[in-house]
Amino acid sequence: MKFLILILSITYVTCHNIERRYVDNDVDEEGYDWEAGPPRYEHFHYAENGEIDFAPRIIGGTPSWHGEFPAKISLQTRAGAHFCGGALIDLRHVLTAAHCIVTEFGAVFDPNAIRLMGDDLSIQRWGSGSRQLRFASHIFAHPSFDMRTYQNDIGVVRASVIFIQTTTLQAMPRSFTTPVDNVNCNLAGWGVTSETNTRPHPILLRVELQIIAMNFCNGTQSFHGSIPDGSLCAGSLDGSRDACFGDSGGGLMCNGQIAGVVSFGFGCGRRNFPGVYVDVSQYNGWIGSVLIFQGTQDDIPRPPIVPSSSSPSMFIFAKVITIALIIFTSLSH
Ligand SMILES: *[C@@H]1O[C@H](CO)[C@@H](O)[C@H](O)[C@H]1NC(C)=O
């Protein structure tokens, strides 16, 4: 019992700290210091050997029905804590964001650390009977993923055993063309429902988003030149509908195809700041090569490791947060 209380207090303190950190870094649209680099979702990437905290959730969403997003996958720690979304592109491969599968220094996670969950609306421990769980055998982060700019923020996780296709679990086709401006797309996710909420939502939510013109999104009223090539923007300009923490890696569905991967944003659901997605159509060559890759995990080309600038004490603190969050998630199921 004492142990439990200790863990709960650590969790409280750390969750509180995460919120604080978020608020401290918060700046209003006018006051943002653009010299300091592009604004984006805060991702709490305090993992070392594959243990992960959860990153950025649907704003303005509504509960989805079972089978509405048959390709929707939850990326989880081996212990079952949701941290990112993904989309099934064939029965063995899950498309996600590179930032979901690398540590804060850019090292690719150990496949043993990741579990994939499909065919369920709930990420709670006891899900529906249809739930399918798989471990990962290979993790592919785009070798040119740039942690500073979030360019090429795309990755694939290969399941050790293929998923079984059902009426509610199916791979979806990738888009081979960039969706046109103003087109309606859909996103589903288990992420948080407001910027200051740090717990993922237990039931899959859906939100309808529009493709936002790059001229606007990369312009002075919005991201001001910090949208990396290979991305697209989607959301609602009034900020009523958006992705948020925990939705990262999820597939943006346009015309029944996977057209985008949730990459980053500036806060969540803010006016004039839509979400930024990897434009899947620009990565079909790389994805195709991953699908037929036959070597071991060590043979996979990987992004460069970023030299650590954080202090060791911060790193240890970060690990405590991760462990506490994972235990908290398990307890709260
Ligand atoms: C956004 O603007 C920057 C600076 O002008 C440019 O380098 C970049 O290519 C633009 N991004 C896109 C996706 O067009």
Short mmCIF file of C-alpha atoms in Angstrom, two decimals, residues 2-168:
data_model
loop_
_atom_site.label_atom_id
_atom_site.label_comp_id
_atom_site.label_asym_id
_atom_site.label_seq_id
_atom_site.Cartn_x
_atom_site.Cartn_y
_atom_site.Cartn_z
CA LYS A 2 2.81 2.39 0.89
CA PHE A 3 4.37 1.52 -2.42
CA LEU A 4 1.15 2.34 -4.16
CA ILE A 5 0.89 5.70 -2.45
CA LEU A 6 4.50 6.45 -3.30
CA ILE A 7 3.92 5.67 -6.93
CA LEU A 8 0.73 7.69 -7.01
CA SER A 9 2.48 10.68 -5.48
CA ILE A 10 5.36 10.42 -7.92
CA THR A 11 2.82 10.24 -10.70
CA TYR A 12 0.95 13.25 -9.38
CA VAL A 13 4.12 15.28 -9.11
CA THR A 14 5.40 14.25 -12.50
CA CYS A 15 2.08 14.73 -14.29
CA HIS A 16 1.89 18.08 -12.64
CA ASN A 17 5.38 18.84 -13.85
CA ILE A 18 4.52 17.84 -17.37
CA GLU A 19 1.59 20.22 -17.28
CA ARG A 20 3.79 22.92 -15.84
CA ARG A 21 6.39 22.37 -18.48
CA TYR A 22 3.74 22.63 -21.09
CA VAL A 23 2.41 25.87 -19.68
CA ASP A 24 5.88 27.31 -19.16
CA ASN A 25 6.70 26.74 -22.81
CA ASP A 26 3.39 28.17 -23.78
CA VAL A 27 3.48 31.40 -25.72
CA ASP A 28 0.72 33.22 -27.42
CA GLU A 29 0.48 33.39 -31.17
CA GLU A 30 1.86 36.91 -31.37
CA GLY A 31 4.58 36.47 -28.80
CA TYR A 32 6.18 33.32 -30.14
CA ASP A 33 9.95 33.45 -30.47
CA TRP A 34 10.36 32.12 -34.00
CA GLU A 35 14.15 32.32 -33.79
CA ALA A 36 14.06 29.53 -31.22
CA GLY A 37 12.78 27.06 -33.81
CA PRO A 38 9.39 25.84 -34.87
CA PRO A 39 6.64 25.47 -32.26
CA ARG A 40 5.27 21.97 -31.96
CA TYR A 41 3.50 19.48 -29.77
CA GLU A 42 5.42 18.75 -26.64
CA HIS A 43 6.50 15.17 -26.88
CA PHE A 44 7.60 13.55 -23.71
CA HIS A 45 10.26 11.31 -25.04
CA TYR A 46 12.02 10.20 -21.96
CA ALA A 47 12.70 6.68 -23.06
CA GLU A 48 16.04 4.96 -23.07
CA ASN A 49 15.69 1.33 -24.00
CA GLY A 50 12.23 1.28 -25.39
CA GLU A 51 10.14 2.25 -22.38
CA ILE A 52 8.05 5.13 -23.49
CA ASP A 53 5.82 7.75 -22.05
CA PHE A 54 2.86 8.82 -24.08
CA ALA A 55 3.18 11.67 -26.49
CA PRO A 56 0.32 14.13 -27.93
CA ARG A 57 -5.48 13.61 -28.62
CA ILE A 58 -8.31 14.49 -30.61
CA ILE A 59 -9.82 17.91 -29.93
CA GLY A 60 -13.52 18.29 -30.71
CA GLY A 61 -14.00 14.62 -31.52
CA THR A 62 -16.85 12.15 -31.11
CA PRO A 63 -16.68 8.44 -30.21
CA SER A 64 -16.17 6.19 -33.21
CA TRP A 65 -17.91 2.86 -33.77
CA HIS A 66 -16.16 -0.49 -33.89
CA GLY A 67 -14.97 -1.11 -37.41
CA GLU A 68 -15.15 2.52 -38.53
CA PHE A 69 -11.34 2.70 -38.61
CA PRO A 70 -10.37 -0.90 -39.37
CA ALA A 71 -6.70 0.00 -39.89
CA LYS A 72 -6.35 1.83 -36.55
CA ILE A 73 -3.55 0.49 -34.36
CA SER A 74 -2.44 1.51 -30.87
CA LEU A 75 1.32 1.47 -30.30
CA GLN A 76 1.88 0.38 -26.73
CA THR A 77 4.68 -0.45 -24.39
CA ARG A 78 5.15 -4.13 -23.74
CA ALA A 79 3.22 -3.56 -20.51
CA GLY A 80 0.25 -2.22 -22.47
CA ALA A 81 0.45 1.58 -22.07
CA HIS A 82 -0.73 3.43 -25.18
CA PHE A 83 1.74 6.02 -26.45
CA CYS A 84 1.07 6.58 -30.15
CA GLY A 85 -1.25 5.67 -33.00
CA GLY A 86 -0.56 3.86 -36.25
CA ALA A 87 -2.28 2.62 -39.40
CA LEU A 88 -2.20 -0.88 -40.85
CA ILE A 89 -0.89 -0.65 -44.42
CA ASP A 90 -0.83 -4.42 -44.91
CA LEU A 91 -1.55 -7.18 -42.40
CA ARG A 92 2.03 -7.12 -41.15
CA HIS A 93 3.03 -3.43 -41.23
CA VAL A 94 1.93 -0.41 -39.21
CA LEU A 95 2.64 3.09 -40.52
CA THR A 96 3.43 5.59 -37.77
CA ALA A 97 5.57 8.67 -37.05
CA ALA A 98 9.34 8.40 -36.67
CA HIS A 99 9.17 10.46 -33.46
CA CYS A 100 6.99 7.70 -31.94
CA ILE A 101 9.66 5.04 -32.34
CA VAL A 102 12.92 6.81 -31.48
CA THR A 103 14.24 8.10 -28.18
CA GLU A 104 14.81 11.78 -27.53
CA PHE A 105 18.36 11.26 -28.86
CA GLY A 106 17.14 9.64 -32.04
CA ALA A 107 18.00 6.01 -31.19
CA VAL A 108 15.45 3.60 -32.64
CA PHE A 109 13.53 1.60 -30.02
CA ASP A 110 14.20 -2.04 -29.44
CA PRO A 111 11.39 -4.00 -31.18
CA ASN A 112 10.99 -6.02 -27.98
CA ALA A 113 9.72 -2.91 -26.21
CA ILE A 114 6.70 -2.40 -28.47
CA ARG A 115 3.30 -4.05 -28.60
CA LEU A 116 0.69 -3.42 -31.30
CA MET A 117 -3.05 -3.50 -30.60
CA GLY A 118 -5.67 -3.72 -33.34
CA ASP A 119 -9.42 -4.37 -33.69
CA ASP A 120 -10.49 -2.65 -30.50
CA LEU A 121 -12.01 0.73 -29.61
CA SER A 122 -10.63 0.63 -26.08
CA ILE A 123 -7.04 0.91 -24.91
CA GLN A 124 -7.95 -0.24 -21.41
CA ARG A 125 -6.48 -3.44 -20.14
CA TRP A 126 -9.60 -5.50 -20.64
CA GLY A 127 -10.76 -4.75 -24.12
CA SER A 128 -13.22 -6.41 -26.42
CA GLY A 129 -12.97 -10.06 -27.44
CA SER A 130 -11.96 -9.03 -30.95
CA ARG A 131 -8.74 -7.34 -29.80
CA GLN A 132 -5.58 -8.55 -31.54
CA LEU A 133 -2.17 -8.04 -29.94
CA ARG A 134 1.18 -8.47 -31.65
CA PHE A 135 4.76 -7.84 -30.72
CA ALA A 136 7.10 -6.06 -33.10
CA SER A 137 9.88 -7.79 -34.99
CA HIS A 138 11.37 -4.80 -36.85
CA ILE A 139 11.20 -1.04 -36.40
CA PHE A 140 11.94 1.26 -39.34
CA ALA A 141 12.39 4.96 -38.62
CA HIS A 142 12.96 7.01 -41.77
CA PRO A 143 16.78 7.27 -42.02
CA SER A 144 16.52 11.01 -42.81
CA PHE A 145 14.21 11.84 -39.91
CA ASP A 146 15.41 15.17 -38.53
CA MET A 147 14.61 15.63 -34.86
CA ARG A 148 15.09 19.40 -35.05
CA THR A 149 12.74 20.14 -37.94
CA TYR A 150 10.60 16.97 -37.81
CA GLN A 151 11.23 16.48 -41.51
CA ASN A 152 10.61 12.88 -42.71
CA ASP A 153 8.72 12.06 -39.49
CA ILE A 154 7.59 8.68 -40.72
CA GLY A 155 8.20 5.10 -39.65
CA VAL A 156 6.94 1.55 -39.93
CA VAL A 157 6.63 -1.20 -37.33
CA ARG A 158 6.56 -4.79 -38.52
CA ALA A 159 4.51 -7.27 -36.48
CA SER A 160 6.18 -10.56 -35.61
CA VAL A 161 3.00 -12.43 -36.62
CA ILE A 162 0.54 -11.06 -39.17
CA PHE A 163 -2.82 -9.67 -38.07
CA ILE A 164 -5.90 -11.64 -38.97
CA GLN A 165 -8.26 -9.76 -41.25
CA THR A 166 -11.82 -9.48 -39.92
CA THR A 167 -14.76 -7.25 -40.82
CA THR A 168 -13.42 -4.73 -38.26
#
